[in-house]
CSV table of C-alpha atoms and ligand atoms in Angstrom, one decimal:
chain,number,residue,atom,x,y,z
A,1,MET,CA,4.6,8.3,-4.2
A,2,SER,CA,1.1,10.1,-3.6
A,3,THR,CA,-1.6,9.8,-6.2
A,4,SER,CA,-3.5,13.0,-7.7
A,5,ILE,CA,-6.5,12.0,-5.2
A,6,GLN,CA,-4.1,12.2,-2.2
A,7,VAL,CA,-2.5,15.5,-3.6
A,8,LYS,CA,-6.2,17.0,-4.0
A,9,ILE,CA,-7.1,15.9,-0.5
A,10,SER,CA,-4.0,17.7,1.1
A,11,GLY,CA,-4.8,20.7,-1.1
A,12,LEU,CA,-8.4,20.9,0.2
A,13,LEU,CA,-7.6,20.3,3.8
A,14,ALA,CA,-5.3,23.3,3.4
A,15,ARG,CA,-8.0,25.3,1.8
A,16,ILE,CA,-10.3,24.5,4.5
A,17,GLN,CA,-7.6,25.4,7.3
A,18,HIS,CA,-7.0,28.6,5.5
A,19,PHE,CA,-10.9,29.4,5.4
A,20,GLU,CA,-11.1,28.5,9.1
A,21,GLN,CA,-8.4,31.2,10.0
A,22,GLU,CA,-9.7,33.7,7.7
A,23,TYR,CA,-13.2,33.6,9.2
A,24,ALA,CA,-12.2,33.0,12.7
A,25,ARG,CA,-13.5,29.4,12.8
A,26,GLU,CA,-12.0,27.1,15.5
A,27,ALA,CA,-9.2,25.1,14.1
A,28,GLY,CA,-10.7,21.7,13.0
A,29,SER,CA,-14.3,22.7,13.3
A,30,VAL,CA,-15.0,22.0,9.5
A,31,GLN,CA,-14.7,18.5,8.4
A,32,LEU,CA,-14.2,17.4,4.9
A,33,LEU,CA,-16.9,14.6,3.6
A,34,ALA,CA,-15.5,12.9,0.5
A,35,VAL,CA,-18.5,12.4,-1.8
A,36,SER,CA,-17.5,9.0,-3.5
A,37,LYS,CA,-20.6,8.4,-5.5
A,38,THR,CA,-19.8,6.9,-8.9
A,39,ARG,CA,-16.3,6.4,-7.8
A,40,SER,CA,-14.5,2.9,-7.5
A,41,ASP,CA,-13.4,1.2,-4.2
A,42,LYS,CA,-10.0,1.8,-5.6
A,43,ASP,CA,-10.4,5.5,-5.5
A,44,ILE,CA,-11.8,5.4,-2.1
A,45,ARG,CA,-8.8,3.3,-1.0
A,46,GLN,CA,-6.5,6.1,-2.4
A,47,ALA,CA,-8.5,8.6,-0.4
A,48,PHE,CA,-8.2,6.8,2.8
A,49,GLU,CA,-4.3,6.5,2.3
A,50,ALA,CA,-4.6,10.3,2.6
A,51,LYS,CA,-6.2,9.6,6.2
A,52,GLN,CA,-9.6,10.5,4.7
A,53,HIS,CA,-12.3,8.4,6.8
A,54,GLN,CA,-15.5,10.2,6.1
A,55,PHE,CA,-17.5,9.2,2.8
A,56,GLY,CA,-20.7,10.5,1.4
A,57,GLU,CA,-22.7,8.4,-1.0
A,58,ASN,CA,-25.9,9.0,-2.8
A,59,TYR,CA,-27.0,5.7,-4.4
A,60,LEU,CA,-27.7,2.8,-2.0
A,61,GLN,CA,-26.9,-0.4,-4.0
A,62,GLU,CA,-23.6,1.2,-5.3
A,63,ALA,CA,-22.7,2.1,-1.9
A,64,LEU,CA,-23.5,-1.4,-0.4
A,65,ASP,CA,-21.1,-2.9,-3.2
A,66,LYS,CA,-18.2,-0.7,-2.3
A,67,GLN,CA,-18.7,-1.1,1.5
A,68,ALA,CA,-18.6,-5.0,0.9
A,69,LYS,CA,-15.3,-4.5,-0.7
A,70,LEU,CA,-14.0,-2.0,2.0
A,71,ARG,CA,-15.0,-3.9,4.9
A,72,THR,CA,-11.5,-4.0,6.4
A,73,LEU,CA,-11.0,-0.2,6.5
A,74,PRO,CA,-12.2,1.9,9.4
A,75,LEU,CA,-14.6,4.0,7.1
A,76,ILE,CA,-17.5,6.3,8.2
A,77,TRP,CA,-20.3,6.3,5.8
A,78,HIS,CA,-22.8,9.1,5.4
A,79,PHE,CA,-26.1,8.6,3.1
A,80,ILE,CA,-26.5,12.0,1.4
A,81,GLY,CA,-29.1,11.1,-1.4
A,82,PRO,CA,-32.8,11.1,-2.0
A,83,ILE,CA,-34.3,8.3,0.4
A,84,GLN,CA,-37.1,6.2,-0.7
A,85,SER,CA,-39.1,4.4,1.9
A,86,ASN,CA,-38.3,0.9,0.7
A,87,LYS,CA,-34.5,1.6,1.1
A,88,THR,CA,-34.6,2.8,4.9
A,89,ARG,CA,-33.9,-0.5,6.3
A,90,LEU,CA,-30.5,-1.1,4.5
A,91,ILE,CA,-29.7,2.4,5.2
A,92,ALA,CA,-30.4,2.1,8.9
A,93,GLU,CA,-28.3,-1.0,8.8
A,94,ASN,CA,-25.4,0.1,6.8
A,95,PHE,CA,-24.6,3.9,7.5
A,96,ASP,CA,-23.3,5.9,10.2
A,97,TRP,CA,-25.0,9.3,9.3
A,98,VAL,CA,-27.9,10.5,7.1
A,99,HIS,CA,-27.7,14.1,5.8
A,100,SER,CA,-30.9,13.9,3.6
A,101,LEU,CA,-33.7,13.4,6.0
A,102,ASN,CA,-36.7,15.2,4.8
A,103,ARG,CA,-40.0,13.4,5.9
A,104,LEU,CA,-41.2,12.2,9.2
A,105,LYS,CA,-42.1,8.8,7.7
A,106,ILE,CA,-38.7,8.2,6.8
A,107,ALA,CA,-37.5,9.2,10.2
A,108,GLN,CA,-39.9,6.8,11.7
A,109,ARG,CA,-38.6,4.0,9.5
A,110,LEU,CA,-35.0,4.7,10.2
A,111,SER,CA,-35.5,4.8,13.8
A,112,GLU,CA,-37.5,1.4,14.0
A,113,GLN,CA,-35.0,-0.2,11.7
A,114,ARG,CA,-31.6,0.9,13.3
A,115,PRO,CA,-30.1,-2.2,14.8
A,116,PRO,CA,-30.2,-1.7,18.4
A,117,GLU,CA,-26.7,-3.1,18.7
A,118,LEU,CA,-25.3,-0.2,16.9
A,119,PRO,CA,-24.7,3.3,17.9
A,120,ASN,CA,-27.6,5.7,17.1
A,121,LEU,CA,-27.8,6.9,13.6
A,122,LYS,CA,-26.7,10.4,13.4
A,123,VAL,CA,-29.2,12.4,11.2
A,124,LEU,CA,-29.3,15.8,9.6
A,125,ILE,CA,-32.5,17.5,8.3
A,126,GLN,CA,-32.4,18.7,4.7
A,127,VAL,CA,-33.9,22.1,4.4
A,128,ASN,CA,-35.0,23.6,1.0
A,129,LEU,CA,-34.0,27.3,1.1
A,130,ASP,CA,-34.8,28.1,-2.4
A,131,ALA,CA,-38.7,27.4,-2.1
A,132,GLU,CA,-38.3,25.3,-5.4
A,133,ALA,CA,-41.0,23.0,-5.2
A,134,SER,CA,-38.9,20.5,-7.5
A,135,LYS,CA,-36.0,20.4,-4.9
A,136,SER,CA,-35.7,18.2,-1.9
A,137,GLY,CA,-35.9,19.2,1.7
A,138,VAL,CA,-38.4,20.7,4.3
A,139,SER,CA,-39.2,24.4,4.2
A,140,LEU,CA,-38.0,26.6,6.9
A,141,ALA,CA,-41.6,26.8,8.0
A,142,SER,CA,-42.2,23.2,8.6
A,143,LEU,CA,-38.5,22.5,10.1
A,144,PRO,CA,-39.1,23.3,13.8
A,145,GLN,CA,-42.1,20.7,13.9
A,146,LEU,CA,-40.2,18.0,12.3
A,147,ALA,CA,-37.1,18.6,14.0
A,148,ILE,CA,-38.7,18.3,17.4
A,149,THR,CA,-40.4,15.0,16.3
A,150,VAL,CA,-37.4,13.7,15.0
A,151,ALA,CA,-35.3,14.6,18.0
A,152,ALA,CA,-37.6,12.5,20.2
A,153,LEU,CA,-37.4,9.2,18.2
A,154,PRO,CA,-35.2,6.4,19.6
A,155,ARG,CA,-31.9,5.2,18.1
A,156,LEU,CA,-31.7,8.5,16.1
A,157,ASP,CA,-29.6,11.4,16.9
A,158,LEU,CA,-30.5,14.8,15.2
A,159,VAL,CA,-27.3,16.4,15.0
A,160,GLY,CA,-27.8,19.2,12.4
A,161,LEU,CA,-29.2,20.5,9.2
A,162,MET,CA,-28.1,20.1,5.6
A,163,THR,CA,-28.7,22.2,2.4
A,164,ILE,CA,-28.1,22.0,-1.2
A,165,PRO,CA,-28.6,25.6,-2.7
A,166,ALA,CA,-29.5,26.3,-6.3
A,167,PRO,CA,-26.0,27.0,-8.0
A,168,THR,CA,-25.0,30.5,-8.2
A,169,THR,CA,-21.4,32.2,-8.5
A,170,ASN,CA,-22.6,35.3,-6.4
A,171,THR,CA,-20.8,35.0,-3.2
A,172,ASP,CA,-23.1,37.4,-1.5
A,173,THR,CA,-26.3,35.1,-2.4
A,174,GLN,CA,-24.2,32.0,-1.4
A,175,ARG,CA,-23.6,33.5,2.0
A,176,GLN,CA,-27.4,34.6,2.4
A,177,ILE,CA,-28.4,31.3,1.8
A,178,PHE,CA,-25.9,29.6,4.1
A,179,GLN,CA,-26.7,32.3,6.9
A,180,GLN,CA,-30.4,31.3,6.8
A,181,LEU,CA,-29.3,27.6,7.6
A,182,ARG,CA,-27.2,28.7,10.5
A,183,GLN,CA,-30.1,30.9,11.7
A,184,ALA,CA,-32.5,28.1,11.6
A,185,ARG,CA,-30.0,25.8,13.5
A,186,ASP,CA,-29.6,28.6,16.2
A,187,ASN,CA,-33.3,28.8,16.4
A,188,LEU,CA,-33.5,24.9,17.2
A,189,GLN,CA,-31.0,25.2,19.7
A,190,LYS,CA,-32.8,27.9,21.5
A,191,ALA,CA,-35.9,25.8,21.3
A,192,GLY,CA,-33.9,23.3,23.5
A,193,LEU,CA,-32.5,21.0,20.6
A,194,LYS,CA,-28.8,21.7,22.0
A,195,GLN,CA,-27.4,18.5,20.2
A,196,CYS,CA,-28.5,20.0,16.8
A,197,THR,CA,-25.1,21.6,16.0
A,198,ASP,CA,-24.0,20.6,12.5
A,199,LEU,CA,-24.3,22.3,9.4
A,200,SER,CA,-23.7,20.2,6.2
A,201,MET,CA,-23.4,23.2,3.5
A,202,GLY,CA,-20.8,23.8,0.7
A,203,MET,CA,-19.6,22.0,-2.2
A,204,SER,CA,-16.6,22.8,-4.4
A,205,ALA,CA,-18.2,26.0,-5.7
A,206,ASP,CA,-19.1,27.6,-2.6
A,207,ILE,CA,-16.9,26.2,0.0
A,208,GLU,CA,-15.5,29.7,1.3
A,209,ALA,CA,-19.1,31.2,1.6
A,210,ALA,CA,-20.1,28.1,3.4
A,211,ILE,CA,-17.1,28.0,6.0
A,212,ALA,CA,-17.6,31.8,6.5
A,213,GLU,CA,-21.2,31.1,7.4
A,214,GLY,CA,-20.5,28.3,9.9
A,215,ALA,CA,-20.3,25.0,7.8
A,216,THR,CA,-19.2,21.9,10.1
A,217,TRP,CA,-19.2,19.6,7.1
A,218,VAL,CA,-18.3,20.4,3.5
A,219,ARG,CA,-19.2,17.8,0.8
A,220,ILE,CA,-16.6,17.5,-1.9
A,221,GLY,CA,-16.6,15.1,-4.9
A,222,THR,CA,-15.3,16.5,-8.2
A,223,ASP,CA,-12.4,18.6,-6.4
A,224,ILE,CA,-11.1,15.2,-4.9
A,225,PHE,CA,-11.8,12.5,-7.6
A,226,GLY,CA,-12.0,14.6,-10.7
A,227,PRO,CA,-15.0,15.1,-13.0
A,228,ARG,CA,-17.7,12.3,-13.0
A,229,GLY,CA,-17.7,10.3,-16.1
B,301,LIG,C1,-22.6,15.0,-5.7
B,301,LIG,C2,-22.9,15.8,-4.3
B,301,LIG,C3,-22.0,16.5,-3.9
B,301,LIG,C4,-20.6,16.7,-4.3
B,301,LIG,O1,-20.7,17.3,-5.6
B,301,LIG,P1,-19.2,17.7,-6.4
B,301,LIG,O2,-19.8,18.7,-7.5
B,301,LIG,O3,-18.8,16.4,-7.0
B,301,LIG,O4,-18.2,18.3,-5.6
B,301,LIG,C5,-22.3,17.2,-2.6
B,301,LIG,N1,-23.4,17.0,-1.8
B,301,LIG,C6,-24.3,16.2,-2.5
B,301,LIG,C7,-25.8,16.1,-1.8
B,301,LIG,C8,-24.2,15.4,-3.7
B,301,LIG,O5,-25.3,14.8,-4.2
């Protein structure tokens, strides 16, 4: 018998597949990142039973506790929350991906602290497209310089860009924002950063707009695990 988490995952995968077809995206080009912040290791196990391997976490200590309990499973861990510089070592040692890179200092520390016996840490630069000073992420203006510098650091692979737009239900606005991230990615590729391919954009409320504009990762929590308590 499948649990509701497993039913939700298969429903989401079907939606993703449908949008891939509808917007002429290659089949399998959009991956589901299950955002498991505040969820138990048991919930993650349920998702794993539905063949979900990629999990996103925002809070370091909480993530480490769950990783310890789930060590026997072949899970891939993405750090997607704000990064304080005193947390970089544990992130470098315990994650496979970081989506929320937004400062050179953090990139340099992750690079120095990534254990050489592990594969390179895959990083995405978080871009702030709403020009709200309160929000995390680099501006479009300062992105190219940061991207070029990060791409040259050892033990990091700059694989793409991430954004968290201000919430809106207007699908045209959603698409305009995501289109800006795609164009920024295309510009970096033209400038020589060919490996910068991924776009981490789209959550429960704007998944369709994100896939239409080229998302390669959609980050979904509530639509898999239910509302956070
Ligand atoms: C929490 C979170 C999500 C998922 O949000 P839901 O509303 O639970 O789907 C996605 N991305 C980031 C960066 C988050 O912090």
